[in-house]
Coordinates of N, CA and C in Angstrom, one line a residue:
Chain A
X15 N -36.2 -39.6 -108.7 CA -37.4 -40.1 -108.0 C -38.7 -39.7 -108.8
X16 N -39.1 -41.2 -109.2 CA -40.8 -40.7 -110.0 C -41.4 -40.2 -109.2
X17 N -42.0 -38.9 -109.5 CA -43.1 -38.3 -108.9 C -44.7 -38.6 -109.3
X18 N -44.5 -39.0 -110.4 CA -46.3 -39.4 -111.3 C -45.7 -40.6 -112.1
X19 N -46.4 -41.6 -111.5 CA -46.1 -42.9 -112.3 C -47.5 -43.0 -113.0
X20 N -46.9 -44.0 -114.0 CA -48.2 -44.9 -114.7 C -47.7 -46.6 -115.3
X21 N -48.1 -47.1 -114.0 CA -47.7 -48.5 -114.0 C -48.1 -49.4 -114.7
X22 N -49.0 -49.1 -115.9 CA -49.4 -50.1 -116.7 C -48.5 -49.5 -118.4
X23 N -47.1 -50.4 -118.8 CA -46.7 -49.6 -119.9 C -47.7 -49.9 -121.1
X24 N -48.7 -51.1 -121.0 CA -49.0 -50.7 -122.5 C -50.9 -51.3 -121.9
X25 N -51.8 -51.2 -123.0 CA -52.9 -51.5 -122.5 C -54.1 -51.7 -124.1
X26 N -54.2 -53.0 -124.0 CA -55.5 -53.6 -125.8 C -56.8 -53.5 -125.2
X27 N -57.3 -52.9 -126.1 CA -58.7 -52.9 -125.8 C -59.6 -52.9 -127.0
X28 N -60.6 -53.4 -127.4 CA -61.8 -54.0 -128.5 C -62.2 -52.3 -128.8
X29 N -62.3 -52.1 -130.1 CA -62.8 -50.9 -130.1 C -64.1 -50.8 -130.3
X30 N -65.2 -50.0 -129.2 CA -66.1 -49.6 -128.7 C -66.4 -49.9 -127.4
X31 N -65.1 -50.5 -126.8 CA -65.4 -50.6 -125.2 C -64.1 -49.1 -124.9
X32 N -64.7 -49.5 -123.3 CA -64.1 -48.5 -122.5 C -62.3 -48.4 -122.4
X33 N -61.3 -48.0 -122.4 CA -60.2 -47.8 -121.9 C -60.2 -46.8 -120.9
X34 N -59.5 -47.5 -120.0 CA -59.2 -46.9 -118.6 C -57.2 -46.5 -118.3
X35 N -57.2 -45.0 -118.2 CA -55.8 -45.2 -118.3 C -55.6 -45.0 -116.9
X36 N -54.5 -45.4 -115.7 CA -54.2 -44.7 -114.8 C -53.2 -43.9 -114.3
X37 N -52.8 -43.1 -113.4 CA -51.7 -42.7 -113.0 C -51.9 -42.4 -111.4
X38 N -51.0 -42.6 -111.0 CA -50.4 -42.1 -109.2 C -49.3 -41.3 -109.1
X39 N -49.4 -40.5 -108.3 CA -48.4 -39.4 -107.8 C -48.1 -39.7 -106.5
X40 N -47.1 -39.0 -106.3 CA -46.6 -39.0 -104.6 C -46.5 -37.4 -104.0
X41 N -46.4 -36.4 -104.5 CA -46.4 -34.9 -104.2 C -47.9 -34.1 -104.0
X42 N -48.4 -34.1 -102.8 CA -49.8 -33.6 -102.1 C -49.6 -32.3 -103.0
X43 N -48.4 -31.6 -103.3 CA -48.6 -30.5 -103.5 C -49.2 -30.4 -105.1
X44 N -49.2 -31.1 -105.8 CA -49.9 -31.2 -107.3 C -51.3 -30.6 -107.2
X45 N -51.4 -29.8 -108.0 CA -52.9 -29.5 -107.8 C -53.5 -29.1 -109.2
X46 N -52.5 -29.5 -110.2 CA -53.0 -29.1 -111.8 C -52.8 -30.5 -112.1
X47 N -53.2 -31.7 -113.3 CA -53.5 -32.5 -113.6 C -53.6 -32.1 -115.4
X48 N -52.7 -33.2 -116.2 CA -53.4 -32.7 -117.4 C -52.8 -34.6 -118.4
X49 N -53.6 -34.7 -119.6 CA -53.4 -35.8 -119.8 C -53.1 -35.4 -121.3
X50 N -51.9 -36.4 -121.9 CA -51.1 -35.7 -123.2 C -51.4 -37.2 -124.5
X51 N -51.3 -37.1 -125.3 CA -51.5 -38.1 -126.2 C -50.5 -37.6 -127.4
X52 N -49.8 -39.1 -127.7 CA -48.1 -39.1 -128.5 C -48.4 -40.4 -129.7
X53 N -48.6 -40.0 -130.8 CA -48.6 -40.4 -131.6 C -47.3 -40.9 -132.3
X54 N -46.7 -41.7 -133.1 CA -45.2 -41.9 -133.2 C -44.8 -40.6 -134.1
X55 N -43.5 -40.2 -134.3 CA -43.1 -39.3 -134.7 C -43.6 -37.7 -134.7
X56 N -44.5 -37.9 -133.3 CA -45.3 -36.8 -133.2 C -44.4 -36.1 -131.7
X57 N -45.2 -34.9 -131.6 CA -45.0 -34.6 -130.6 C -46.3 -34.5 -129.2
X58 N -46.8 -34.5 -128.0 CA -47.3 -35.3 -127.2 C -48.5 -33.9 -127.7
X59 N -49.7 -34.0 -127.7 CA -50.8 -33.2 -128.0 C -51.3 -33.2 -126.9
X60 N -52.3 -32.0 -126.2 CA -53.0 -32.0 -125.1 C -54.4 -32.2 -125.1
X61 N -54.7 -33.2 -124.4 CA -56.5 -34.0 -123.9 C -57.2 -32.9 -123.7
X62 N -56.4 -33.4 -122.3 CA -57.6 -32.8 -121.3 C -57.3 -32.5 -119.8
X63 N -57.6 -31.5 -119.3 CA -56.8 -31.0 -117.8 C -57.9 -31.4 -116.3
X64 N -57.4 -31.5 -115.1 CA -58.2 -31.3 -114.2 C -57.8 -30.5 -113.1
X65 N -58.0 -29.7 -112.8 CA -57.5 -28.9 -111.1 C -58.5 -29.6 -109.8
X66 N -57.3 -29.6 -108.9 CA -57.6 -30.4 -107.8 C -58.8 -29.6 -107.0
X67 N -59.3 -28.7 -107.5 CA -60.8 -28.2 -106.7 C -61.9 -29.3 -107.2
X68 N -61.9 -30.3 -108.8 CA -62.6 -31.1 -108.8 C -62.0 -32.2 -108.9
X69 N -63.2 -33.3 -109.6 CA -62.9 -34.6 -109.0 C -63.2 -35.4 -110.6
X70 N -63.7 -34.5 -111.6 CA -64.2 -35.0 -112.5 C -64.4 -33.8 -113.7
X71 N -63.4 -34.3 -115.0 CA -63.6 -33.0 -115.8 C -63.7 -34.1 -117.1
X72 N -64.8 -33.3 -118.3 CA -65.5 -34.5 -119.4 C -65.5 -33.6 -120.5
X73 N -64.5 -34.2 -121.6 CA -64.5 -33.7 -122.6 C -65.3 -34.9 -124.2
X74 N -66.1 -35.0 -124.4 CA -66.8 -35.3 -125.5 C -66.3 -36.9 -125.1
X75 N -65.8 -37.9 -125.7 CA -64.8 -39.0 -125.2 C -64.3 -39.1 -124.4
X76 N -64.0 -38.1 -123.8 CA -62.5 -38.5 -122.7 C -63.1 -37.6 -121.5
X77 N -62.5 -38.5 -120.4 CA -63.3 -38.2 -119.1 C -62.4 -38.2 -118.0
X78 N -61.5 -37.1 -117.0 CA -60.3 -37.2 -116.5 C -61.4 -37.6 -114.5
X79 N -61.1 -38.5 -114.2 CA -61.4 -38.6 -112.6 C -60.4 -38.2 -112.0
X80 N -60.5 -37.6 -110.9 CA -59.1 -37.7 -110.0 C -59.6 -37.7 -108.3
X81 N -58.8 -38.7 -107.7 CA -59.2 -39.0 -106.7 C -58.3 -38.8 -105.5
X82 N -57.9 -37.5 -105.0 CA -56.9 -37.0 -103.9 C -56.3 -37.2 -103.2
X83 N -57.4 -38.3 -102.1 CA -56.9 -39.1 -101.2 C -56.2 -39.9 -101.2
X84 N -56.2 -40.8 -102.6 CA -55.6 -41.8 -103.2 C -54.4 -41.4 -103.8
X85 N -54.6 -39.9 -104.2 CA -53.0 -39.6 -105.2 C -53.4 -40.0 -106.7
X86 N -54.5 -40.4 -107.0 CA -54.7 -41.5 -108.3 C -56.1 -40.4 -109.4
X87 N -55.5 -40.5 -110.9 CA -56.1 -40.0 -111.5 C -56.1 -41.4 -112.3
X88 N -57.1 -40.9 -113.1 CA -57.5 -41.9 -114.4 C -58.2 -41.3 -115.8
X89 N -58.1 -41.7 -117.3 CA -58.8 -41.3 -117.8 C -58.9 -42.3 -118.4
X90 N -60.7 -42.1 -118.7 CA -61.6 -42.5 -119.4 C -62.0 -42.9 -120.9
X91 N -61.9 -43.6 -122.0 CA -62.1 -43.1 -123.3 C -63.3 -43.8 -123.7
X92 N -64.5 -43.4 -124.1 CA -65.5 -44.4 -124.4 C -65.9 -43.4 -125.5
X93 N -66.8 -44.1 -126.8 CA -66.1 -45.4 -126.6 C -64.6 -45.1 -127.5
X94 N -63.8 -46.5 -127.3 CA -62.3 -46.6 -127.5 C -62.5 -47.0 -129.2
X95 N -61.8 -46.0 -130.0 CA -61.7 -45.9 -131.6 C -60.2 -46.5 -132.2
X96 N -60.0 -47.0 -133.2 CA -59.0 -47.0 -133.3 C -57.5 -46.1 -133.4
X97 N -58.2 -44.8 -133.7 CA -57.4 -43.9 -133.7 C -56.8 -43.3 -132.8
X98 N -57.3 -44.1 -131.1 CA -56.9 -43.5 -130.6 C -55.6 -44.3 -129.9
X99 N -55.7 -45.5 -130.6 CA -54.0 -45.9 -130.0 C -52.9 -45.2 -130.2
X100 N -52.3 -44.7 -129.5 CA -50.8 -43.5 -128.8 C -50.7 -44.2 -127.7
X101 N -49.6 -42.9 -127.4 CA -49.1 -43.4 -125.6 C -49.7 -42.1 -124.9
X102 N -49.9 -42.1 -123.9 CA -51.2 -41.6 -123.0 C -50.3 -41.3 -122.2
X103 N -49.7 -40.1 -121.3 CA -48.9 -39.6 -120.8 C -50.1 -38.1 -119.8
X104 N -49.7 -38.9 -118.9 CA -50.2 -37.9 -117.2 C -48.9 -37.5 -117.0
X105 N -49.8 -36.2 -116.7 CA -48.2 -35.1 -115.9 C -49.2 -34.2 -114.7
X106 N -48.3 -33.6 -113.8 CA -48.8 -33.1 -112.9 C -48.1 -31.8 -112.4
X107 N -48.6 -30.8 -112.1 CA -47.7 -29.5 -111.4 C -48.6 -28.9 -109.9
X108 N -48.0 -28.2 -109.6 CA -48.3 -27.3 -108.4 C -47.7 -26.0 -108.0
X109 N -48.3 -25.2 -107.7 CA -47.6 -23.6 -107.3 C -46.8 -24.1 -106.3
X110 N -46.9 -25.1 -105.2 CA -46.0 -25.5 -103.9 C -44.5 -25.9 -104.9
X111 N -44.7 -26.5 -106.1 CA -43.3 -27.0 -106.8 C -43.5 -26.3 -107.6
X112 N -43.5 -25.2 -108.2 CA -43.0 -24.1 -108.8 C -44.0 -24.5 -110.4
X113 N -44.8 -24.9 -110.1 CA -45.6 -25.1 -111.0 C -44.7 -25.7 -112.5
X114 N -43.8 -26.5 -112.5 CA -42.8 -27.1 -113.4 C -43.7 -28.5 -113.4
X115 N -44.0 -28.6 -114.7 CA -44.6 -30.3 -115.0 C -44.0 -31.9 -114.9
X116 N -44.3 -32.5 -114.2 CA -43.6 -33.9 -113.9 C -44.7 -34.9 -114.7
X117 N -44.0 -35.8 -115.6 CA -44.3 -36.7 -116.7 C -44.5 -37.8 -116.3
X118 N -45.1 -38.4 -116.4 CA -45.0 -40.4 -116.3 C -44.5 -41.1 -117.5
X119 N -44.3 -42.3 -117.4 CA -43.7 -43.0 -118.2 C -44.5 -43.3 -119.6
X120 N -45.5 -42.8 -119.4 CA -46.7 -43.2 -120.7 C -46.9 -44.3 -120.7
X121 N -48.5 -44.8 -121.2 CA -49.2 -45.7 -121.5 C -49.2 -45.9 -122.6
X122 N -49.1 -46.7 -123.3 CA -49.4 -47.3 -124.9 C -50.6 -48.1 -125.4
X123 N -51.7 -47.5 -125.4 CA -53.0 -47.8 -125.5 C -53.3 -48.4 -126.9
X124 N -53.4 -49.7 -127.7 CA -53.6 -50.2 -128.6 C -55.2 -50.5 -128.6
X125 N -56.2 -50.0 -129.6 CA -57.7 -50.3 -129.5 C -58.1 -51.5 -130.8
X126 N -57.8 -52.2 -130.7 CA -57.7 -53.4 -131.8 C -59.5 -53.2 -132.5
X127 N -59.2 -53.3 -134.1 CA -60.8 -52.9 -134.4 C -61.7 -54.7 -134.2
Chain B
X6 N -53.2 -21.5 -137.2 CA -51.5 -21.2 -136.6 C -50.9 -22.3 -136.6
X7 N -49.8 -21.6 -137.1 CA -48.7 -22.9 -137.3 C -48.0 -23.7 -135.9
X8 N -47.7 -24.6 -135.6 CA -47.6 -25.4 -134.7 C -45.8 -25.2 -134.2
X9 N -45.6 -26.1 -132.9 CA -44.0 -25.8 -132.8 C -43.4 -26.4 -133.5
X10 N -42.5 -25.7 -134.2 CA -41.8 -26.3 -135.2 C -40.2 -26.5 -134.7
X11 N -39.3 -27.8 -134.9 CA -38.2 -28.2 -134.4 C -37.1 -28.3 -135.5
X12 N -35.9 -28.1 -135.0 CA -35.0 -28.6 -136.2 C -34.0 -28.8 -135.6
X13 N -33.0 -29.7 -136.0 CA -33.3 -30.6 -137.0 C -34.3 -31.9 -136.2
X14 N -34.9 -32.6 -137.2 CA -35.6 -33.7 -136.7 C -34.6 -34.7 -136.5
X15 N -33.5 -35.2 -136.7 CA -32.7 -36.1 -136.8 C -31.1 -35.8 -136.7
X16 N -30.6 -36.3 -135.6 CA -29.1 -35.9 -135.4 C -28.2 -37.3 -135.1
X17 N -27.0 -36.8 -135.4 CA -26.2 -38.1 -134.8 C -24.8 -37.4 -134.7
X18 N -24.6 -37.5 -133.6 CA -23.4 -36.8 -132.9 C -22.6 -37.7 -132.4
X19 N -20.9 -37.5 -132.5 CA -20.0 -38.6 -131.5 C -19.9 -37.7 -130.4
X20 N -19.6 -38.6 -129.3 CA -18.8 -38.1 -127.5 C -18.1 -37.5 -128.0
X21 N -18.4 -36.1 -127.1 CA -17.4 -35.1 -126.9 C -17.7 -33.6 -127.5
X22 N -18.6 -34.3 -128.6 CA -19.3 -32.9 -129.5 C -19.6 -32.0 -129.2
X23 N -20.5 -30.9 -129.5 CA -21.3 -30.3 -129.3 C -22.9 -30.0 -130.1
X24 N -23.8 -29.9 -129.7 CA -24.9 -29.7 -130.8 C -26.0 -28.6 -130.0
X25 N -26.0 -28.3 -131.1 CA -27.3 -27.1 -131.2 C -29.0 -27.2 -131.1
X26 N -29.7 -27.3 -131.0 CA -31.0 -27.5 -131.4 C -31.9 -26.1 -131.1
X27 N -32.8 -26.4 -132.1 CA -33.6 -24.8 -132.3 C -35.0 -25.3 -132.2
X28 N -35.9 -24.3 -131.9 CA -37.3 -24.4 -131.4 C -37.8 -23.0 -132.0
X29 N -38.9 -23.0 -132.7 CA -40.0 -21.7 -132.8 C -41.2 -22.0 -132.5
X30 N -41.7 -21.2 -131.1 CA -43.0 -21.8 -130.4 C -44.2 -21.1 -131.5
X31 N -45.1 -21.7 -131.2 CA -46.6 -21.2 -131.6 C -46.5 -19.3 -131.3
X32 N -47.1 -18.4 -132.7 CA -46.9 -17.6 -132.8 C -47.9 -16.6 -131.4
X33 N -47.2 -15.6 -130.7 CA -47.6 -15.2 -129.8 C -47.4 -15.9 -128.1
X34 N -47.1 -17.4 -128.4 CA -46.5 -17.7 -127.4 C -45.3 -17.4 -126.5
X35 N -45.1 -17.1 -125.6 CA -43.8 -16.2 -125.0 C -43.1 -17.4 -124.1
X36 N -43.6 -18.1 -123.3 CA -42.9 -19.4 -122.4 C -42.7 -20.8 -123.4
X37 N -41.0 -21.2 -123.3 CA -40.7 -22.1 -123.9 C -39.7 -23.0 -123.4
X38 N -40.5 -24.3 -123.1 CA -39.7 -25.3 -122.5 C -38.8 -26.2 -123.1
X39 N -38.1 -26.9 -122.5 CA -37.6 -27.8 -123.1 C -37.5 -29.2 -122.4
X40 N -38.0 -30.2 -122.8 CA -37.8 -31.6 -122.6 C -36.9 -32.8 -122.4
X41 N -36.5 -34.1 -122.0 CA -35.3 -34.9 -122.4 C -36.4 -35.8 -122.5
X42 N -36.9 -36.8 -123.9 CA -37.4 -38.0 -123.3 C -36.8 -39.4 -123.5
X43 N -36.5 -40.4 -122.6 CA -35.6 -41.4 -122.8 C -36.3 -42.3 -122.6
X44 N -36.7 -44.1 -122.7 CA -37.2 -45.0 -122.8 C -37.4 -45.2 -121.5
X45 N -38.2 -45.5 -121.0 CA -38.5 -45.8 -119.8 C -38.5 -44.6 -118.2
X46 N -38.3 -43.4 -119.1 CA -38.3 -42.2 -117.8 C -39.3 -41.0 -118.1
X47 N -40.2 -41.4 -119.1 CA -40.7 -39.8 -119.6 C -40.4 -38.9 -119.9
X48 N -41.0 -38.1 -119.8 CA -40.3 -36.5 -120.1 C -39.7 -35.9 -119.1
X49 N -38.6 -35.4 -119.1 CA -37.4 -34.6 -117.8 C -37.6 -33.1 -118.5
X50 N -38.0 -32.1 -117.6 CA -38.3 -31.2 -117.8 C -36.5 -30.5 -117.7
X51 N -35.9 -29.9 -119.0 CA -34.7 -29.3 -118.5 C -34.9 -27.9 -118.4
X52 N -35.6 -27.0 -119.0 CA -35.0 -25.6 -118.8 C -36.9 -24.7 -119.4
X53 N -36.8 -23.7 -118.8 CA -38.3 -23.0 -119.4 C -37.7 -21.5 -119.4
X54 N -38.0 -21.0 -120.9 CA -37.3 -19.5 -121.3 C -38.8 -18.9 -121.5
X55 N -38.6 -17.7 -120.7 CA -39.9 -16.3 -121.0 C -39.1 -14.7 -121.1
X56 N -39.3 -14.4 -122.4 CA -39.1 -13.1 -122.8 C -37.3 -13.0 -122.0
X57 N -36.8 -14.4 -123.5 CA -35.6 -14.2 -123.6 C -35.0 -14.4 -122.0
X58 N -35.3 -15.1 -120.7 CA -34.8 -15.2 -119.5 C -35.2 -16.6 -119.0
X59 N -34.1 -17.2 -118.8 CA -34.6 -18.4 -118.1 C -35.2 -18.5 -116.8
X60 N -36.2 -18.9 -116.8 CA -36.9 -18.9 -115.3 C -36.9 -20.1 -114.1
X61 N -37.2 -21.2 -115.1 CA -37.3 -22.3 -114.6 C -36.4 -23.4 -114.8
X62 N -35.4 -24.0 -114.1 CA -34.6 -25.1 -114.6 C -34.9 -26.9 -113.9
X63 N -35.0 -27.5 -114.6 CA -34.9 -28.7 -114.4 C -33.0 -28.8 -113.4
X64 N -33.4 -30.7 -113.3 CA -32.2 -30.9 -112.8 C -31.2 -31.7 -113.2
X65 N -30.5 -31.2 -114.8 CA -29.4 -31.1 -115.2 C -28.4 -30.5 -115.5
X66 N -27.3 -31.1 -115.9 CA -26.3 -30.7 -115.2 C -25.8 -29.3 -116.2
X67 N -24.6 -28.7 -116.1 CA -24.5 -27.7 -117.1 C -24.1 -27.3 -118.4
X68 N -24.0 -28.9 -118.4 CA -23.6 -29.2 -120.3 C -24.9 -29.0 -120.7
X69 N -25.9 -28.8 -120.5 CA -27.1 -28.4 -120.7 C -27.6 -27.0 -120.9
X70 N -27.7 -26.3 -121.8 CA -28.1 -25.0 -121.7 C -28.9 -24.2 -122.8
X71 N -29.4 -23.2 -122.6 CA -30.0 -22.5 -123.9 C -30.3 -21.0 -123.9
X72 N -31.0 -20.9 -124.5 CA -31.4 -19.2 -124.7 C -32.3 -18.6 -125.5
X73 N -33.2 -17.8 -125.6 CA -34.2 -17.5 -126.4 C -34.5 -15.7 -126.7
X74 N -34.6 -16.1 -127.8 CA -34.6 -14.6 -128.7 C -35.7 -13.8 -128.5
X75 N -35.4 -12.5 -129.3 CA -36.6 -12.0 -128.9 C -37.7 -11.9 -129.5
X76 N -37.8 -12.8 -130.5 CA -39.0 -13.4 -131.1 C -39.5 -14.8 -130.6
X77 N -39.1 -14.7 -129.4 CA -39.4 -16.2 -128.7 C -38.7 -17.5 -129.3
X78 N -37.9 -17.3 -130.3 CA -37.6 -18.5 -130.8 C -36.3 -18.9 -129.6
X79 N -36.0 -20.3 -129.6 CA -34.9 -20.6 -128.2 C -34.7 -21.7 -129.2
X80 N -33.3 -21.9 -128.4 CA -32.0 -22.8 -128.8 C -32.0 -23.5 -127.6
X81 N -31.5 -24.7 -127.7 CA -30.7 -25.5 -126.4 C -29.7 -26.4 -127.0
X82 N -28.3 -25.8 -126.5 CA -27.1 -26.6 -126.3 C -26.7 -27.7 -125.8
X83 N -26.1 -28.6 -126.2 CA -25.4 -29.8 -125.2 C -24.2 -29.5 -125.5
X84 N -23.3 -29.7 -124.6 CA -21.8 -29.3 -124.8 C -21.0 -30.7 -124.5
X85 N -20.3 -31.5 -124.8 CA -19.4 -32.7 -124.7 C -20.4 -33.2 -124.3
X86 N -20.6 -34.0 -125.7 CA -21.9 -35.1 -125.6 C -21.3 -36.4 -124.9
X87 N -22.0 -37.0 -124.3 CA -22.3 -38.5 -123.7 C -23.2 -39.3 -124.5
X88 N -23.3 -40.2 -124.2 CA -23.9 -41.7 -124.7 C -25.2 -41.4 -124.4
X89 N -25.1 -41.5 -123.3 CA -26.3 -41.4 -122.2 C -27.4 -40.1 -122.6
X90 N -26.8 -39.1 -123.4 CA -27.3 -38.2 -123.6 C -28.7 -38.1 -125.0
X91 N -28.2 -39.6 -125.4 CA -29.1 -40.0 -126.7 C -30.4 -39.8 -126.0
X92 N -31.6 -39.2 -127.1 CA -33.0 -38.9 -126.7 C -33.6 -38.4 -127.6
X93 N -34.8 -38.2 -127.4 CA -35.6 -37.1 -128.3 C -35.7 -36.0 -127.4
X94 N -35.5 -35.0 -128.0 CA -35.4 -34.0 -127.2 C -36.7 -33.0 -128.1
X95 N -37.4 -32.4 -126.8 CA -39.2 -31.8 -127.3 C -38.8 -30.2 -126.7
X96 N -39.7 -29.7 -127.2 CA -40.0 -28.3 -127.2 C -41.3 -28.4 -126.7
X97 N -41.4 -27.2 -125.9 CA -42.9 -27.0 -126.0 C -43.2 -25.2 -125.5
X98 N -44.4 -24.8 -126.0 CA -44.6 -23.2 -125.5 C -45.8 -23.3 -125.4
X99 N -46.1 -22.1 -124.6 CA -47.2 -21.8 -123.6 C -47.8 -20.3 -124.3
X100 N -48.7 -19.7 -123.5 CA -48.7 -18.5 -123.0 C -48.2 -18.2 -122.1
X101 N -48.4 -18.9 -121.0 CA -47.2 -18.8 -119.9 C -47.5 -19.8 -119.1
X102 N -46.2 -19.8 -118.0 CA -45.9 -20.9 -117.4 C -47.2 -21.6 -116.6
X103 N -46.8 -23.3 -116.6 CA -47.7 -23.6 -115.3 C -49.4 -24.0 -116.3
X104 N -49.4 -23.8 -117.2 CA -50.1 -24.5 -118.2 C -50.2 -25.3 -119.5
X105 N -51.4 -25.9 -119.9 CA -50.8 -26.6 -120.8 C -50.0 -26.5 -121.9
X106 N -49.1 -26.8 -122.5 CA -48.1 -27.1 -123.1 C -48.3 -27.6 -124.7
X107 N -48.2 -26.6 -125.8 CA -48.2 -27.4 -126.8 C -46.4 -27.7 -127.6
X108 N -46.2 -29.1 -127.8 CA -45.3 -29.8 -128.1 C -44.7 -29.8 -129.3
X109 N -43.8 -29.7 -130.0 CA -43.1 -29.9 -130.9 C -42.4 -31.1 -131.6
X110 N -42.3 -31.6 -132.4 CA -42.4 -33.3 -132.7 C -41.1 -33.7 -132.5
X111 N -40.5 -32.7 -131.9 CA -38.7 -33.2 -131.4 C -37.8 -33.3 -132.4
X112 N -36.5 -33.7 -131.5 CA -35.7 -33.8 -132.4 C -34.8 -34.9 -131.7
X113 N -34.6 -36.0 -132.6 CA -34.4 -37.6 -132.3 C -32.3 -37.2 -132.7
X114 N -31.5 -37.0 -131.2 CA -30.3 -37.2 -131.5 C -29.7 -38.7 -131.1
X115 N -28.8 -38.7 -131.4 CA -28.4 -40.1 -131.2 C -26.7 -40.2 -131.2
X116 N -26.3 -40.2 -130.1 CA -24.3 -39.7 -129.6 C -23.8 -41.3 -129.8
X117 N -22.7 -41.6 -131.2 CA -22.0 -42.6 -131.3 C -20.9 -42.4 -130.1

């Protein structure tokens, strides 16, 4: 059973506009948030994190929202570079689930120049 | 600092095998997990080793297993390989559990 999906597998976007990545969870108990980026023959590098005390955490480019009620996180890339096409992978944990990380299926973000 | 480093990068194993794989996390790192990633399921968390003790296990089965030294470095075994068992299989270590995770560029097996 998916716990953290991300229903969009791949996503083009003009580079210097916005990319919007999303994910949904189904476990209230999640309360750590973090967003991974996988380059091919790489191994998945870490963004950027959010804890469910906020709603909005901003790193230089990259901007994690997360919205509780909805279960639904998103992140932001502005503007979108070429380099940053990888696959975009949200995972999520909680001390209620033993704080063990649950993956989504990754996004594959192509920024066409 | 040197990053996690995996070996081998490239395997090919027939059903029934057995294979090894080795991990050395980021130096000073002590929690070290291990991954399954398969085409369309993400990453499956299988097993997390801290100071040589397994703590945390995913939910596979027990052809599945590993162990870690006391230099933090950790192994994970598959024992009578399957088909199904083809993957890239990742590493990753912490400081400790329950945060972010740095990754290891895997190791791509593949069971004829």
């Amino acid at each position: 059973d998916q716990q953290v999906k991300q229903n969009s597998p791949s996503l083009s976007v003009q580079e210097g506009r916005i990319s919007i990545l999303n994910c949904d969870y189904t476990n209230s108990m999640f309360d750590y948030f973090l967003w991974y980026k996988k380059y091919p023959a790489e191994g998945p590098t870490f963004l950027i994190s959010i804890s469910s005390i906020k709603d909005k955490n901003e790193d230089g480019r990259f901007t994690v929202f997360l919205n509780k009620s909805a279960k639904h996180l998103s992140l932001h890339i502005v503007p979108s570079q070429p380099g940053d096409s990888a696959v975009y992978f949200c995972a999520a944990s909680g001390s209620g689930t033993g704080n063990q990380f649950y993956f989504g299926t990754g996004t594959s973000l192509t920024v066409i120049p | 600092k040197a990053g996690v480093t995996q070996t081998p990068r490239y395997l090919i194993k027939t059903r029934g095998q057995q294979v090894t794989l080795s991990c050395s996390p980021i130096s000073g790192h002590r929690s070290v997990s291990w991954y399954q990633q398969t085409p369309g399921q993400g990453l499956q968390f299988l097993f997390e080793y801290f100071s040589e003790t397994q703590r945390n296990k995913g939910n596979f089965p027990g052809r599945f297993s590993g162990r870690q030294f006391s230099n933090s470095r950790s192994e994970m075994n598959v024992s009578t390989l399957e088909l199904g068992d083809s993957a890239l299989y990742l590493c990753a270590s912490s400081l400790r559990w329950g945060i972010e995770q740095y990754f290891g560029p895997g190791t791509r097996l593949t069971v004829t």
